[in-house]
Tab-separated table of C-alpha atoms in Angstrom:
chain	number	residue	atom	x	y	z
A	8	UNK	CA	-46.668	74.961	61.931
A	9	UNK	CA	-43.079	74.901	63.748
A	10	UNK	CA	-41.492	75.063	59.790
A	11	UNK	CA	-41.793	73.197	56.219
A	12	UNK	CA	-39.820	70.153	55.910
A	13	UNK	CA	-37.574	70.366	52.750
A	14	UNK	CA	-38.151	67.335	50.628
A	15	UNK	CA	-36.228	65.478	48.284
A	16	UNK	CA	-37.498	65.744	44.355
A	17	UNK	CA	-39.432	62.945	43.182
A	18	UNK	CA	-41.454	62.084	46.850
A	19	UNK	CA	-43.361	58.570	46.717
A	20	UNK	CA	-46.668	58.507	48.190
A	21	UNK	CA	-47.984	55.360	48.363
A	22	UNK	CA	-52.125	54.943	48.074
A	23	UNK	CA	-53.430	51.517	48.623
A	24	UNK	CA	-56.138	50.145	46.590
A	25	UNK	CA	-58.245	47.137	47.189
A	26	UNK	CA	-61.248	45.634	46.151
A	27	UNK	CA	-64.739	47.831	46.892
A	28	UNK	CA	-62.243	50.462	48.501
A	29	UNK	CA	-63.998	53.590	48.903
A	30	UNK	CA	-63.215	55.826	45.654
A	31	UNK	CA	-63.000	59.796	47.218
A	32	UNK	CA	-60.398	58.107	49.867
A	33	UNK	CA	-58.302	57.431	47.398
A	34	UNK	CA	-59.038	60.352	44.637
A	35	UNK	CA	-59.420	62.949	47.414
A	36	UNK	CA	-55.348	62.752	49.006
A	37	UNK	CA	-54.820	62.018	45.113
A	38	UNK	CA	-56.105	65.260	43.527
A	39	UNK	CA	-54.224	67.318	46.541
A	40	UNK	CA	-51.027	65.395	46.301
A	41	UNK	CA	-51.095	66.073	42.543
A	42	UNK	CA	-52.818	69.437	42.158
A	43	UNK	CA	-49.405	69.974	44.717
A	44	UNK	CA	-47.362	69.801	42.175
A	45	UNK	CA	-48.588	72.693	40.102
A	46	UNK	CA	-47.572	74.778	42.852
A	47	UNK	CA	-43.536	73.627	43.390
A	48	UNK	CA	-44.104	70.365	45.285
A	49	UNK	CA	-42.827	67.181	43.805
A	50	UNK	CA	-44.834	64.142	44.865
A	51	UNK	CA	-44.797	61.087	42.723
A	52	UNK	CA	-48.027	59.421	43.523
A	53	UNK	CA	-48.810	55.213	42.990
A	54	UNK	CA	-51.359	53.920	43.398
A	55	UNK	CA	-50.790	49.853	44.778
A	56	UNK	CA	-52.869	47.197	44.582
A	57	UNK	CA	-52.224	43.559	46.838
A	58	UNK	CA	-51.857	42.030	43.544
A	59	UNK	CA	-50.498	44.713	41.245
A	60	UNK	CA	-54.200	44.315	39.481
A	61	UNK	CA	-56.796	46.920	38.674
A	62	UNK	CA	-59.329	47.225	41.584
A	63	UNK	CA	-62.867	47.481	41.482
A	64	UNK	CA	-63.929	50.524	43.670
A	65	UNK	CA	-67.394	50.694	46.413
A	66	UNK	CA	-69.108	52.798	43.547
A	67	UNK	CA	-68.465	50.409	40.692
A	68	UNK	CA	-65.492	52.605	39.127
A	69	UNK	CA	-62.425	50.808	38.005
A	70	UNK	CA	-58.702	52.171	39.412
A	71	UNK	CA	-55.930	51.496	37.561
A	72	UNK	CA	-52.255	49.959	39.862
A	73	UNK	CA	-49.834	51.859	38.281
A	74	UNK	CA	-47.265	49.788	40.406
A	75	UNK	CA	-47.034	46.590	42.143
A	76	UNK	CA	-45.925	46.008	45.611
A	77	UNK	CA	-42.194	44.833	44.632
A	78	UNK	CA	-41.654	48.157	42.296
A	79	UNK	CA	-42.100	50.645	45.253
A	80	UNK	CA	-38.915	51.959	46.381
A	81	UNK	CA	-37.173	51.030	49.883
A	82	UNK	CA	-38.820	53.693	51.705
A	83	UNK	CA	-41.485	55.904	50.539
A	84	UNK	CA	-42.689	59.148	51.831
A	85	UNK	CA	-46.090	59.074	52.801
A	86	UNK	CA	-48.450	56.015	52.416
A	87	UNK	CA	-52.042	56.404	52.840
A	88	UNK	CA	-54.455	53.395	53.763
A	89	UNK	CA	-57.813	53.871	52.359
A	90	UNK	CA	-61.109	51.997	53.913
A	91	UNK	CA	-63.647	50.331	52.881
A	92	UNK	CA	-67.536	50.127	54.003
A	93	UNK	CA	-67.068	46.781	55.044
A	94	UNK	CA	-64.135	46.852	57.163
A	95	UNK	CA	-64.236	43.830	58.796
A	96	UNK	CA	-63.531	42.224	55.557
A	97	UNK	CA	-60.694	44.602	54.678
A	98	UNK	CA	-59.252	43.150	58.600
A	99	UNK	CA	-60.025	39.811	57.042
A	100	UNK	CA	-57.872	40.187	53.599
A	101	UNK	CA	-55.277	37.765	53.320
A	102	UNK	CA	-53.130	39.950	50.843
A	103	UNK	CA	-54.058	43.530	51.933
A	104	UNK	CA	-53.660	43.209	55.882
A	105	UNK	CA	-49.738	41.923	55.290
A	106	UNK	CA	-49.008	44.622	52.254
A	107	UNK	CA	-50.101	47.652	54.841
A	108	UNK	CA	-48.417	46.011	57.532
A	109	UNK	CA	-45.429	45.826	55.153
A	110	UNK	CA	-45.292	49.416	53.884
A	111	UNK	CA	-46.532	50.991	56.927
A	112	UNK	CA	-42.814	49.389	58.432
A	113	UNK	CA	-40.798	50.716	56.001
A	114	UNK	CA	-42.514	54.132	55.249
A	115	UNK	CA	-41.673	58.122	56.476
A	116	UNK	CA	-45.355	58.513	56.603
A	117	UNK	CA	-48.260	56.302	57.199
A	118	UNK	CA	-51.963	57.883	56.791
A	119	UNK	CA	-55.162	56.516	56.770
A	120	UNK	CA	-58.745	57.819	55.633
A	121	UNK	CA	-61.699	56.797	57.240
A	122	UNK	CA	-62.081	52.825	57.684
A	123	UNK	CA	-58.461	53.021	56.832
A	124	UNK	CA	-57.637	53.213	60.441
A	125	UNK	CA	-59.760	49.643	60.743
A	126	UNK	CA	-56.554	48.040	58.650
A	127	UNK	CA	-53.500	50.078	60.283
A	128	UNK	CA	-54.965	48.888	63.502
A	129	UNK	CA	-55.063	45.078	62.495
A	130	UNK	CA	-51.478	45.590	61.947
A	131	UNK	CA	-50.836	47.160	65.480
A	132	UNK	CA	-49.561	50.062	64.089
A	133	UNK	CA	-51.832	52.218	65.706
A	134	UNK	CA	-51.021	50.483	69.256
A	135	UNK	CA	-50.836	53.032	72.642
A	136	UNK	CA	-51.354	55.724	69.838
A	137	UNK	CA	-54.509	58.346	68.766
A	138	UNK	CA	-56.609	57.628	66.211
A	139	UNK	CA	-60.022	58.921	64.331
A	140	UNK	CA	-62.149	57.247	61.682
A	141	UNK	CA	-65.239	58.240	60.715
A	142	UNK	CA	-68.167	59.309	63.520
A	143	UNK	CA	-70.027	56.308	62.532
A	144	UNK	CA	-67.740	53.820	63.120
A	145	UNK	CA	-65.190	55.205	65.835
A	146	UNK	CA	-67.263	52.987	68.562
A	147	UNK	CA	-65.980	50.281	66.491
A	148	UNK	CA	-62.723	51.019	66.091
A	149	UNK	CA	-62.489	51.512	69.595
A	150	UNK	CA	-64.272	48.496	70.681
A	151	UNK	CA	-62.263	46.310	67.987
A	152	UNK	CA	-58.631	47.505	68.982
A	153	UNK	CA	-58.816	48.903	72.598
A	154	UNK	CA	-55.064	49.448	72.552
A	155	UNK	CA	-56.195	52.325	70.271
A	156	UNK	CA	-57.089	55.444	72.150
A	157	UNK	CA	-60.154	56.459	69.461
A	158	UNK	CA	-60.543	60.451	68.873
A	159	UNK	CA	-63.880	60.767	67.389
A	160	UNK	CA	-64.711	64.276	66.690
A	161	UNK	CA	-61.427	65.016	65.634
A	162	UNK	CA	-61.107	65.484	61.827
A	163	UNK	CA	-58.165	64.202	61.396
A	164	UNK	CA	-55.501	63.132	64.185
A	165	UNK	CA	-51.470	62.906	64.348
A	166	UNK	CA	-49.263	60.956	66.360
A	167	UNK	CA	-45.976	61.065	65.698
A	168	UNK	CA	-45.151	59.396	61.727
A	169	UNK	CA	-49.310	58.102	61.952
A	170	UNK	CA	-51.828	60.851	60.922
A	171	UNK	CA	-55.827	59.255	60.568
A	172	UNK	CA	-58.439	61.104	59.287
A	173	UNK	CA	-62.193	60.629	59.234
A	174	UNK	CA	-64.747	59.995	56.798
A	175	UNK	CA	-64.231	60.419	53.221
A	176	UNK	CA	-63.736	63.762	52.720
A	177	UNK	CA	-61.851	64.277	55.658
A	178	UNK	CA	-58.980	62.791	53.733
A	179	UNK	CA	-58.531	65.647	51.653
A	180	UNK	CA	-58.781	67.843	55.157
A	181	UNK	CA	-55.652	65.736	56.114
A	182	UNK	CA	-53.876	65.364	53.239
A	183	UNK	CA	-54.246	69.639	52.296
A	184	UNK	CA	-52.223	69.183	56.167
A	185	UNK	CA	-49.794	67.135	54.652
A	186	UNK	CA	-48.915	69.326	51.826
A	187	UNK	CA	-49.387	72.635	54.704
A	188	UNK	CA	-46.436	70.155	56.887
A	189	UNK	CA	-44.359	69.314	53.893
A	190	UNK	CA	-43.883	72.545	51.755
A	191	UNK	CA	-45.465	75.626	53.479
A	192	UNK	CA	-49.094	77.159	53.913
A	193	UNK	CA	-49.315	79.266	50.641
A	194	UNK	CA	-48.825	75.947	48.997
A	195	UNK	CA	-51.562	74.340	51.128
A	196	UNK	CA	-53.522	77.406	50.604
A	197	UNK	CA	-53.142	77.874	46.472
A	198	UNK	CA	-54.582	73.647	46.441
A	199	UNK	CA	-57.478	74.692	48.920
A	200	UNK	CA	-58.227	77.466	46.632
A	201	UNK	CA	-58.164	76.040	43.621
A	202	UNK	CA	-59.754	72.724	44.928
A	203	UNK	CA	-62.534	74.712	46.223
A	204	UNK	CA	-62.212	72.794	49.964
A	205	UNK	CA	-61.522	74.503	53.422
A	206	UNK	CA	-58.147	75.630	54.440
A	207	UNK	CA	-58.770	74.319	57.396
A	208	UNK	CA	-62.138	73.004	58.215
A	209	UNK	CA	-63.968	74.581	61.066
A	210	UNK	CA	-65.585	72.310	63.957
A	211	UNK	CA	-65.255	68.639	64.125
A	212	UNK	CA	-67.147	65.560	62.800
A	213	UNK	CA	-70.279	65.746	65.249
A	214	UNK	CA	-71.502	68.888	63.491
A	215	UNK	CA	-72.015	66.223	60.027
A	216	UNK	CA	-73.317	63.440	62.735
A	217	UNK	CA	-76.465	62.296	63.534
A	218	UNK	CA	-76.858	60.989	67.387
A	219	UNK	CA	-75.202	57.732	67.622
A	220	UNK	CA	-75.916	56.539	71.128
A	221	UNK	CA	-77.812	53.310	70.783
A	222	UNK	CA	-80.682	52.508	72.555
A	223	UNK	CA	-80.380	51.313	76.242
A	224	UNK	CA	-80.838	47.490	76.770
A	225	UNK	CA	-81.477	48.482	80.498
A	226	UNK	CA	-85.295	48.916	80.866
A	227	UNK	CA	-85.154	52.548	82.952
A	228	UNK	CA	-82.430	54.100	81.345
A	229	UNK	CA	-84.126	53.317	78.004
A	230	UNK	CA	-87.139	54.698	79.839
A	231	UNK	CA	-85.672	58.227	80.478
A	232	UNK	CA	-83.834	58.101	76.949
A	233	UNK	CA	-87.033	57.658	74.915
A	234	UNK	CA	-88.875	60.440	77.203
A	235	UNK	CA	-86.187	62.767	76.427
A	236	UNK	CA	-85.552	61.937	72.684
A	237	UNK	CA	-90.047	62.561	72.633
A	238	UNK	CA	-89.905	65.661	73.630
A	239	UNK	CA	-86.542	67.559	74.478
A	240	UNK	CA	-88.079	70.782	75.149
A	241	UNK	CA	-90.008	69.199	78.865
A	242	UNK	CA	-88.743	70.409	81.940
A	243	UNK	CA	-86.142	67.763	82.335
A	244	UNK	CA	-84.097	67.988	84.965
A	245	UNK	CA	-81.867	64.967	86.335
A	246	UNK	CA	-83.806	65.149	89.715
A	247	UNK	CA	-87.226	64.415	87.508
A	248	UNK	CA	-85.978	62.271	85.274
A	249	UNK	CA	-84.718	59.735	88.365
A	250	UNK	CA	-88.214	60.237	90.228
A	251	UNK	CA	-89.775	59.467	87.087
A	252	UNK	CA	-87.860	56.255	86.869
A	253	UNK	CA	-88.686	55.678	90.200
A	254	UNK	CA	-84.771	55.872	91.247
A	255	UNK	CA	-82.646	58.008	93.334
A	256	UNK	CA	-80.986	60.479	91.180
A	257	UNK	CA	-77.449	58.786	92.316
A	258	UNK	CA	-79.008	55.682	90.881
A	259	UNK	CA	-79.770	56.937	87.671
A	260	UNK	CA	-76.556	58.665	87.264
A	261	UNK	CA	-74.875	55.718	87.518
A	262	UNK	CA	-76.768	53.031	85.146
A	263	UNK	CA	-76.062	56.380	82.895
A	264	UNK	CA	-72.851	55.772	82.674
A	265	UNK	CA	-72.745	52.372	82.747
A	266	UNK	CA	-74.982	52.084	79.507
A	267	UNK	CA	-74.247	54.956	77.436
A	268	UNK	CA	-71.200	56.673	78.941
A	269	UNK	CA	-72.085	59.827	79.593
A	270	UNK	CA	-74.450	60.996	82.580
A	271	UNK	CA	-78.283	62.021	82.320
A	272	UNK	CA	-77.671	65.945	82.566
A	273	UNK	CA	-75.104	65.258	79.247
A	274	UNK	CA	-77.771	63.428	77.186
A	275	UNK	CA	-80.216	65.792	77.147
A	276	UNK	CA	-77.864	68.260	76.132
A	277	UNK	CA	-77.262	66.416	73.109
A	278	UNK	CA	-80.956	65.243	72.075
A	279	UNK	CA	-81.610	68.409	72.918
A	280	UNK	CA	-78.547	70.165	70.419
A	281	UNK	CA	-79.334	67.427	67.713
A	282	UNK	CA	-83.321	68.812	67.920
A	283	UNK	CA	-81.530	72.357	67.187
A	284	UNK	CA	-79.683	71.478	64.260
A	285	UNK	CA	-82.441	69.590	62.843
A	286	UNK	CA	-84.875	73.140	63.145
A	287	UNK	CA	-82.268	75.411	62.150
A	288	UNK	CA	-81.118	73.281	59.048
A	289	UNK	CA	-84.699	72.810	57.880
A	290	UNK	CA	-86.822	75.721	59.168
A	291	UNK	CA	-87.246	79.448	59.306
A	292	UNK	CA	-87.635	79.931	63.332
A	293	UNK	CA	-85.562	82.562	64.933
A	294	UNK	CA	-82.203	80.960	67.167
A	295	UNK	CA	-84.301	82.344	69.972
A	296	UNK	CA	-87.207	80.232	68.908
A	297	UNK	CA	-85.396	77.067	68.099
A	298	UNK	CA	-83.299	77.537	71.685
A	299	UNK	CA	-87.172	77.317	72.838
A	300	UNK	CA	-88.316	74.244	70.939
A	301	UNK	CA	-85.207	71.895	71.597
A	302	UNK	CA	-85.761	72.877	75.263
A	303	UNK	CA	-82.839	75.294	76.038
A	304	UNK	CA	-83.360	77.872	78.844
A	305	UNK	CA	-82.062	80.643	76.541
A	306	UNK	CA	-80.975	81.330	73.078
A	307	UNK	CA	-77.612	82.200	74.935
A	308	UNK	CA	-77.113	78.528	77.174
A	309	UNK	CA	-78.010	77.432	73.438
A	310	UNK	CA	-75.477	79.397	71.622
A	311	UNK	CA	-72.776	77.730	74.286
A	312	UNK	CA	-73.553	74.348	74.023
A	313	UNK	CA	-73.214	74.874	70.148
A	314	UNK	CA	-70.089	76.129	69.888
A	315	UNK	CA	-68.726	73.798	72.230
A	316	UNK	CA	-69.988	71.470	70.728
A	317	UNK	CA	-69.633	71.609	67.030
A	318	UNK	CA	-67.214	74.635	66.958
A	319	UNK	CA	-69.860	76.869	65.530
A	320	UNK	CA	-72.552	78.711	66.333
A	321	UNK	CA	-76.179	78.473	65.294
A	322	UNK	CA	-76.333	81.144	62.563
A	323	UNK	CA	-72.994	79.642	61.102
A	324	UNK	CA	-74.457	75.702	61.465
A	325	UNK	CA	-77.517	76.845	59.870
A	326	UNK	CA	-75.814	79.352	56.779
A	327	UNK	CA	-73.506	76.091	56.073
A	328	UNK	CA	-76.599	73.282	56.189
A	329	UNK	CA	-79.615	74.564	55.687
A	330	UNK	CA	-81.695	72.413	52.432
A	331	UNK	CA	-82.432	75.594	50.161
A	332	UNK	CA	-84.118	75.032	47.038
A	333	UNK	CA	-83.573	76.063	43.235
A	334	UNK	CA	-84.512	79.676	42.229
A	335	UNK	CA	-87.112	80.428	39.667
């Protein structure tokens, strides 16, 4: 961190509530923000509503507005744009899409958590700039606002005044940055503590992801992808796969990319590093055994591909996720 930004007393962040609005986006940035305070910051958290009306949340709870739209001072601090599960009907809100678009003008600061970043981009606010939202729907977001250059692994991404984070929880990654950015890391590090969260979370979102690559509509790539997802430990090489499919490796290389973006050689590697987390999160094999069954060469070319691509290794994945049951 290049320093801590000295902030006036009595800091407005804004938190945007809406109708079925996903309740840990907006308690998670919340309960930092204010849990903050007990160690020398000074936020002054609102919660907003399109309206100025309570809101009914995703899970049912009810959030009280403690302000209204025309009660928020000139320019705020920080204001963070929570999501919804349904974000195409958060795009489509009459009242919400103008009151981001509003505040996100007019504010220091402008966050979002998860499908957040679905809103801020209806507003063009997240034009030419980077962006995350949650693994699950970062295809969307991409394929919704293509002026939006989509990170999706990323936990959390800044650009300048914009910072999005990912799913849920991810929020309280970014906003525990926030606090870090705004008034030092043994602030940061006294919330983490006493919030029981990471510092810093290690890795990115595809170690909490399941594969998201959708099936092939073309009839030999979907082929080669269902022989693969089978059986990830066969000898599958690119050169088999494309004389399998009866095509020229070249050939099959290319429809690759066409269809799922990435080339043969690259989905293997991840059927065959989503086969590994599934056996070390749910079984007692050795890494050298589980390098075996998902098909890996060597515990080692295993190990690799892990940490590249989750940014931890086996042992750690499996110590953090694997189902353990209650003690007797």
């Amino acid at each position: 961190m290049a320093g801590v930004a000295h902030l006036d007393g009595g800091d407005v962040v804004v938190i945007v509530a809406f109708d079925q609005v996903q309740l840990l986006d907006v308690a998670g940035p919340m309960e930092v923000f204010t849990t903050a305070n007990r160690y020398g910051a000074r936020y002054d958290v609102r919660i907003v509503s399109p309206d100025g009306r309570d809101v009914v949340t995703s899970c049912g709870l009810r959030i009280h507005a403690d302000t209204s739209p025309e009660s928020l001072p000139g320019n705020p601090h920080t204001l963070v744009v929570p999501g919804r599960r349904d974000w195409r009907r958060a795009t489509a809100d009459p009242a919400l899409v103008p009151l981001v678009a509003a505040l996100a003008a007019r504010t220091r600061r402008v966050t979002s958590v998860c499908a957040g970043a679905f809103v801020l981009a209806h507003t063009g606010a997240l034009d030419g700039r980077r962006a995350t939202t949650h693994w699950e729907l970062a295809p969307h977001l991409a394929s919704a606002y293509p002026a939006v250059r989509v990170e999706p692994d990323l936990v959390f991404v800044r650009d300048r005044h914009l910072v999005t984070s990912a799913g849920v929880t991810a929020g309280i990654d970014m906003a525990l940055a926030l606090v870090e950015e705004d008034h030092g890391a043994g602030v940061a590090r006294d919330v983490a503590r006493q919030l029981v969260v990471f510092m810093a979370r290690p890795g990115g979102q595809s170690q909490f992801s399941v594969r998201t690559t959708p099936p092939s509509r073309h009839p030999l790539v979907r082929r080669v992808m269902d022989e693969v997802t089978a059986d990830p430990s066969i000898p599958s090489g690119i050169d088999a796969l494309a004389a399998g499919a009866g095509i020229s490796t070249r050939h099959l290389t290319r429809l690759f990319r066409k269809e799922t973006g990435m080339t043969p050689g690259q989905y293997v590697d991840a059927v065959r590093l989503e086969a590994a987390k599934a056996l070390l999160s749910s079984g007692t094999a050795s890494v050298e055994e589980v390098a075996r069954q998902s098909g890996f060469g060597s515990s080692e070319t295993m190990r690799r591909l892990f940490q590249n691509a989750f940014g931890v290794s086996p042992t750690v994945y499996r110590a953090r996720f694997r189902a353990t049951g209650a003690s007797t």
